[in-house]
């Protein structure tokens, strides 16, 4: 009865335009943090990801410039037959 809470999950849904606007609100952001990607949590390339990636993958492209200047990551690129530059 009158708790002010939504009665179903559909009642919580916001229209897309409203949601996009709220993404800029720091209070909204703090209550709904985005998950951090693998690239943002590591300072070096992940060997398992690199082993399963091909030379044109997004993962390889994202790390290529880092590998060009990092000796450890360059070695991994070369080990897996990927061009670090």
MMTF fields as JSON, N, C-alpha, C and O atoms, coordinates in Angstrom:
{
  "mmtfVersion": "1.0.0",
  "mmtfProducer": "UNKNOWN",
  "numBonds": 339,
  "numAtoms": 340,
  "numGroups": 85,
  "numChains": 1,
  "numModels": 1,
  "chainsPerModel": [1],
  "groupsPerChain": [85],
  "chainIdList": ["A"],
  "bondAtomList": [4, 2, 8, 6, 12, 10, 16, 14, 20, 18, 24, 22, 28, 26, 32, 30, 36, 34, 40, 38, 44, 42, 48, 46, 52, 50, 56, 54, 60, 58, 64, 62, 68, 66, 72, 70, 76, 74, 80, 78, 84, 82, 88, 86, 92, 90, 96, 94, 100, 98, 104, 102, 108, 106, 112, 110, 116, 114, 120, 118, 124, 122, 128, 126, 132, 130, 136, 134, 140, 138, 144, 142, 148, 146, 152, 150, 156, 154, 160, 158, 164, 162, 168, 166, 172, 170, 176, 174, 180, 178, 184, 182, 188, 186, 192, 190, 196, 194, 200, 198, 204, 202, 208, 206, 212, 210, 216, 214, 220, 218, 224, 222, 228, 226, 232, 230, 236, 234, 240, 238, 244, 242, 248, 246, 252, 250, 256, 254, 260, 258, 264, 262, 268, 266, 272, 270, 276, 274, 280, 278, 284, 282, 288, 286, 292, 290, 296, 294, 300, 298, 304, 302, 308, 306, 312, 310, 316, 314, 320, 318, 324, 322, 328, 326, 332, 330, 336, 334],
  "bondOrderList": [1, 1, 1, 1, 1, 1, 1, 1, 1, 1, 1, 1, 1, 1, 1, 1, 1, 1, 1, 1, 1, 1, 1, 1, 1, 1, 1, 1, 1, 1, 1, 1, 1, 1, 1, 1, 1, 1, 1, 1, 1, 1, 1, 1, 1, 1, 1, 1, 1, 1, 1, 1, 1, 1, 1, 1, 1, 1, 1, 1, 1, 1, 1, 1, 1, 1, 1, 1, 1, 1, 1, 1, 1, 1, 1, 1, 1, 1, 1, 1, 1, 1, 1, 1],
  "groupList": [{"groupName": "UNK", "atomNameList": ["N", "CA", "C", "O"], "elementList": ["N", "C", "C", "O"], "formalChargeList": [0, 0, 0, 0], "bondAtomList": [1, 0, 2, 1, 3, 2], "bondOrderList": [1, 1, 2], "singleLetterCode": "X", "chemCompType": "L-PEPTIDE LINKING"}],
  "groupTypeList": [0, 0, 0, 0, 0, 0, 0, 0, 0, 0, 0, 0, 0, 0, 0, 0, 0, 0, 0, 0, 0, 0, 0, 0, 0, 0, 0, 0, 0, 0, 0, 0, 0, 0, 0, 0, 0, 0, 0, 0, 0, 0, 0, 0, 0, 0, 0, 0, 0, 0, 0, 0, 0, 0, 0, 0, 0, 0, 0, 0, 0, 0, 0, 0, 0, 0, 0, 0, 0, 0, 0, 0, 0, 0, 0, 0, 0, 0, 0, 0, 0, 0, 0, 0, 0],
  "groupIdList": [1, 2, 3, 4, 5, 6, 7, 8, 9, 10, 11, 12, 13, 14, 15, 16, 17, 18, 19, 20, 21, 22, 23, 24, 25, 26, 27, 28, 29, 30, 31, 32, 33, 34, 35, 36, 37, 38, 39, 40, 41, 42, 43, 44, 45, 46, 47, 48, 49, 50, 51, 52, 53, 54, 55, 56, 57, 58, 59, 60, 61, 62, 63, 64, 65, 66, 67, 68, 69, 70, 71, 72, 73, 74, 75, 76, 77, 78, 79, 80, 81, 82, 83, 84, 85],
  "secStructList": [7, 7, 7, 1, 1, 7, 1, 1, 4, 4, 4, 4, 7, 7, 7, 2, 2, 2, 2, 2, 2, 2, 6, 6, 7, 2, 2, 2, 2, 2, 2, 1, 7, 7, 7, 7, 7, 2, 2, 2, 2, 7, 1, 1, 7, 7, 2, 2, 2, 2, 2, 2, 7, 7, 6, 6, 1, 2, 2, 2, 2, 2, 2, 2, 2, 2, 2, 2, 2, 7, 2, 2, 2, 2, 2, 2, 2, 2, 2, 6, 6, 7, 7, 7, 7],
  "xCoordList": [0.803, 0.0, 0.854, 1.69, 0.811, 1.409, 2.818, 3.084, 3.745, 5.115, 5.943, 7.051, 5.416, 6.168, 7.186, 7.899, 7.254, 8.185, 7.501, 6.289, 8.271, 7.698, 7.17, 7.73, 6.103, 5.483, 6.064, 5.945, 6.692, 7.289, 8.573, 8.772, 9.453, 10.695, 10.456, 11.264, 9.371, 9.082, 8.791, 9.012, 8.294, 8.014, 9.299, 9.25, 10.455, 11.733, 12.395, 13.328, 11.946, 12.607, 12.413, 11.316, 13.507, 13.473, 13.489, 14.062, 12.873, 13.012, 14.487, 15.214, 14.924, 16.322, 16.863, 17.965, 16.115, 16.579, 16.813, 17.79, 15.936, 16.082, 17.309, 18.074, 17.492, 18.635, 19.954, 20.879, 20.045, 21.266, 21.559, 22.714, 20.531, 20.728, 21.221, 22.075, 20.693, 21.06, 22.468, 23.051, 23.023, 24.376, 25.404, 26.485, 25.082, 25.972, 25.891, 26.755, 24.884, 24.665, 25.601, 25.509, 26.504, 27.434, 26.736, 27.242, 25.601, 24.874, 24.374, 24.443, 23.877, 23.412, 24.597, 24.491, 25.723, 26.917, 27.402, 27.811, 27.36, 27.843, 26.935, 27.403, 25.662, 24.736, 24.73, 24.28, 25.225, 25.233, 26.6, 26.714, 27.648, 28.976, 29.08, 28.484, 29.842, 30.034, 31.132, 32.034, 31.063, 32.103, 33.375, 33.325, 34.492, 35.772, 36.256, 36.215, 36.711, 37.199, 38.592, 39.3, 38.976, 40.267, 41.404, 42.391, 41.292, 42.348, 42.57, 43.693, 41.524, 41.626, 42.159, 42.478, 42.264, 42.688, 44.094, 44.58, 44.748, 46.055, 47.048, 46.692, 48.292, 49.327, 50.077, 50.853, 49.85, 50.5, 49.493, 48.438, 49.842, 48.978, 48.761, 49.657, 47.576, 47.238, 47.656, 47.13, 48.591, 49.054, 47.942, 47.961, 46.982, 45.886, 45.023, 44.611, 44.754, 43.973, 44.763, 44.204, 46.036, 46.878, 47.01, 47.032, 47.098, 47.235, 46.027, 46.157, 44.865, 43.649, 43.212, 42.2, 43.975, 43.587, 44.337, 45.459, 43.707, 44.43, 44.969, 44.615, 45.811, 46.529, 45.622, 46.032, 44.406, 43.5, 42.444, 41.506, 42.596, 41.578, 41.645, 42.677, 40.544, 40.467, 41.424, 42.042, 41.547, 42.443, 43.885, 44.586, 44.325, 45.695, 45.912, 46.933, 44.968, 45.089, 45.189, 45.949, 44.419, 44.422, 45.77, 46.15, 46.494, 47.757, 48.987, 50.105, 48.806, 49.946, 50.907, 52.118, 50.413, 51.306, 52.031, 53.185, 51.373, 52.021, 53.154, 54.249, 52.889, 53.889, 55.096, 56.205, 54.884, 55.991, 57.014, 58.184, 56.585, 57.512, 57.76, 58.544, 57.11, 57.285, 57.982, 57.397, 59.212, 59.949, 59.23, 59.246, 58.612, 57.927, 56.747, 56.567, 55.948, 54.784, 55.215, 54.584, 56.296, 56.832, 57.223, 56.948, 57.866, 58.256, 57.041, 57.078, 55.976, 54.761, 54.163, 53.764, 54.104, 53.607, 54.426, 53.871, 55.744, 56.614, 56.479, 56.497, 56.346, 56.177, 54.947, 54.973, 53.875, 52.631, 52.57, 51.526, 53.675, 53.734, 52.962, 52.479, 52.846, 52.108, 53.084, 54.043, 52.848, 53.697, 53.336, 52.194, 54.293, 53.986, 53.938, 53.661, 54.197, 54.192, 53.253, 53.125],
  "yCoordList": [-1.189, 0.0, 1.263, 1.307, 2.166, 3.482, 3.602, 4.546, 2.687, 2.803, 3.75, 4.128, 4.13, 4.999, 4.247, 4.848, 2.955, 2.129, 1.57, 1.354, 1.334, 0.721, -0.671, -1.382, -1.046, -2.344, -3.445, -4.625, -3.076, -4.071, -3.501, -2.286, -4.369, -3.873, -2.881, -1.973, -3.033, -2.111, -0.699, 0.272, -0.573, 0.743, 1.544, 2.772, 0.861, 1.518, 2.021, 2.821, 1.582, 1.915, 3.373, 3.922, 3.985, 5.373, 5.425, 4.547, 6.432, 6.611, 6.85, 7.435, 6.405, 6.495, 7.921, 8.134, 8.891, 10.283, 10.751, 11.449, 10.377, 10.751, 10.074, 10.7, 8.804, 8.067, 8.677, 8.841, 9.009, 9.611, 10.94, 11.239, 11.728, 12.995, 12.759, 13.497, 11.748, 11.48, 10.918, 10.965, 10.389, 9.853, 10.921, 10.604, 12.171, 13.28, 13.706, 14.444, 13.258, 13.638, 12.835, 11.608, 13.497, 12.778, 11.883, 10.808, 12.304, 11.478, 10.194, 9.119, 10.308, 9.129, 8.21, 6.991, 8.801, 8.013, 7.242, 6.087, 7.868, 7.195, 6.033, 5.073, 6.114, 5.027, 3.934, 2.818, 4.25, 3.29, 3.304, 3.72, 2.847, 2.888, 1.906, 0.828, 2.299, 1.377, 0.403, 0.733, -0.785, -1.758, -1.344, -0.828, -1.574, -1.18, -2.255, -3.445, -1.831, -2.772, -3.281, -2.7, -4.365, -4.989, -4.02, -3.995, -3.234, -2.296, -1.251, -0.781, -0.884, 0.151, -0.361, 0.443, -1.676, -2.224, -2.806, -3.293, -2.767, -3.377, -2.399, -1.56, -2.53, -1.681, -2.38, -1.748, -3.69, -4.464, -5.375, -5.688, -5.788, -6.656, -7.992, -8.492, -8.555, -9.841, -10.95, -11.012, -11.826, -12.875, -13.8, -14.232, -14.104, -14.989, -14.332, -14.984, -13.051, -12.328, -12.226, -12.389, -11.962, -11.815, -13.137, -13.157, -14.234, -15.551, -15.916, -16.629, -15.431, -15.798, -14.742, -14.913, -13.651, -12.556, -12.658, -13.161, -12.177, -12.091, -10.685, -9.778, -10.503, -9.234, -8.04, -6.897, -8.283, -7.171, -6.946, -6.174, -7.619, -7.501, -6.145, -5.475, -5.767, -4.525, -4.559, -3.547, -5.715, -5.842, -5.566, -4.802, -6.179, -5.978, -4.518, -3.929, -3.935, -2.53, -1.609, -0.641, -1.914, -1.07, -1.11, -0.136, -2.22, -2.377, -2.155, -2.108, -2.021, -1.949, -0.802, -1.021, 0.389, 1.519, 1.329, 1.734, 0.725, 0.436, -0.573, -0.404, -1.603, -2.648, -2.105, -2.618, -1.082, -0.49, 0.168, 0.295, 0.587, 1.262, 0.488, 0.936, -0.653, -1.46, -2.782, -3.606, -2.988, -4.196, -5.508, -6.448, -5.582, -6.815, -7.124, -8.267, -6.116, -6.328, -6.571, -7.341, -5.907, -6.135, -7.609, -8.22, -8.166, -9.572, -10.481, -11.454, -10.172, -10.98, -10.875, -11.88, -9.667, -9.489, -10.337, -11.062, -10.238, -10.983, -12.49, -13.25, -12.928, -14.348, -14.913, -16.029, -14.131, -14.583, -14.217, -14.37, -13.737, -13.44, -12.201, -12.109, -11.254, -10.013, -8.855, -8.778, -7.968, -6.805, -5.744, -5.286, -5.347, -4.365, -2.924, -2.016, -2.7, -1.315, -1.161, -0.067],
  "zCoordList": [0.0, 0.0, 0.0, 0.902, -0.729, -0.724, -0.168, 0.576, -0.493, 0.006, -0.853, -0.472, -1.997, -2.888, -3.729, -4.532, -3.551, -4.307, -5.547, -5.545, -6.604, -7.797, -7.477, -6.643, -8.138, -7.891, -8.773, -8.443, -9.893, -10.774, -11.356, -11.345, -11.869, -12.463, -13.598, -13.794, -14.345, -15.446, -14.942, -15.666, -13.702, -13.137, -12.896, -12.82, -12.775, -12.52, -13.794, -13.723, -14.932, -16.194, -16.562, -16.461, -16.99, -17.421, -18.948, -19.592, -19.519, -20.966, -21.291, -20.487, -22.453, -22.826, -22.756, -22.252, -23.249, -23.206, -21.772, -21.498, -20.871, -19.461, -18.859, -18.125, -19.169, -18.649, -19.122, -18.327, -20.391, -20.926, -20.231, -19.927, -19.982, -19.27, -17.846, -17.355, -17.191, -15.8, -15.669, -14.585, -16.749, -16.697, -16.355, -15.859, -16.613, -16.295, -14.83, -14.356, -14.119, -12.725, -11.806, -11.778, -11.049, -10.169, -9.144, -8.822, -8.636, -7.661, -8.32, -7.725, -9.535, -10.28, -10.566, -10.433, -10.96, -11.263, -10.043, -10.162, -8.874, -7.672, -7.256, -6.643, -7.578, -7.255, -8.315, -8.056, -9.501, -10.612, -11.293, -12.446, -10.579, -11.177, -12.342, -12.323, -13.345, -14.467, -14.106, -13.335, -14.654, -14.374, -15.106, -16.223, -14.472, -15.03, -15.985, -15.67, -17.146, -18.144, -17.814, -16.992, -18.458, -18.216, -18.511, -17.775, -19.551, -19.934, -18.844, -18.663, -18.121, -17.107, -15.772, -14.896, -15.595, -14.313, -14.35, -13.33, -15.484, -15.615, -16.235, -17.061, -15.815, -16.405, -17.527, -18.243, -17.688, -18.753, -19.429, -18.879, -20.623, -21.413, -20.691, -20.011, -20.845, -20.242, -21.216, -22.328, -20.823, -21.735, -22.223, -23.375, -21.365, -21.789, -22.86, -23.82, -22.694, -23.701, -24.999, -26.084, -24.893, -26.073, -26.821, -28.052, -26.088, -26.705, -27.561, -28.556, -27.177, -27.908, -28.92, -29.599, -29.022, -29.92, -31.245, -31.299, -32.304, -33.568, -33.75, -32.996, -34.732, -34.878, -35.169, -34.969, -35.632, -35.94, -34.858, -35.054, -33.719, -32.674, -31.978, -31.982, -31.393, -30.629, -29.449, -29.117, -28.817, -27.662, -28.069, -27.405, -29.148, -29.618, -30.001, -29.644, -30.718, -31.106, -29.892, -29.902, -28.847, -27.646, -26.928, -26.277, -27.037, -26.327, -27.205, -26.692, -28.495, -29.42, -29.085, -29.048, -28.845, -28.568, -27.228, -27.087, -26.264, -24.985, -25.199, -24.663, -25.97, -26.213, -26.97, -26.825, -27.765, -28.515, -27.586, -27.948, -26.397, -25.478, -24.176, -23.34, -23.995, -22.783, -23.156, -23.86, -22.695, -23.076, -22.722, -23.517, -21.557, -21.15, -22.062, -22.481, -22.369, -23.232, -24.682, -25.406, -25.093, -26.437, -26.605, -27.637, -25.581, -25.636, -25.779, -26.532, -25.066, -25.187, -26.589, -27.176, -27.115, -28.476, -29.449, -30.275, -29.339, -30.247, -30.033, -31.001, -28.795, -28.498, -29.206, -29.726, -29.218, -29.852, -31.338, -31.973, -31.885, -33.317, -33.731, -34.86, -32.821, -33.1, -33.201, -32.433, -34.128, -34.315, -33.276, -33.238, -32.43, -31.389, -31.886, -31.102, -33.144, -33.653, -34.824, -35.374]
}
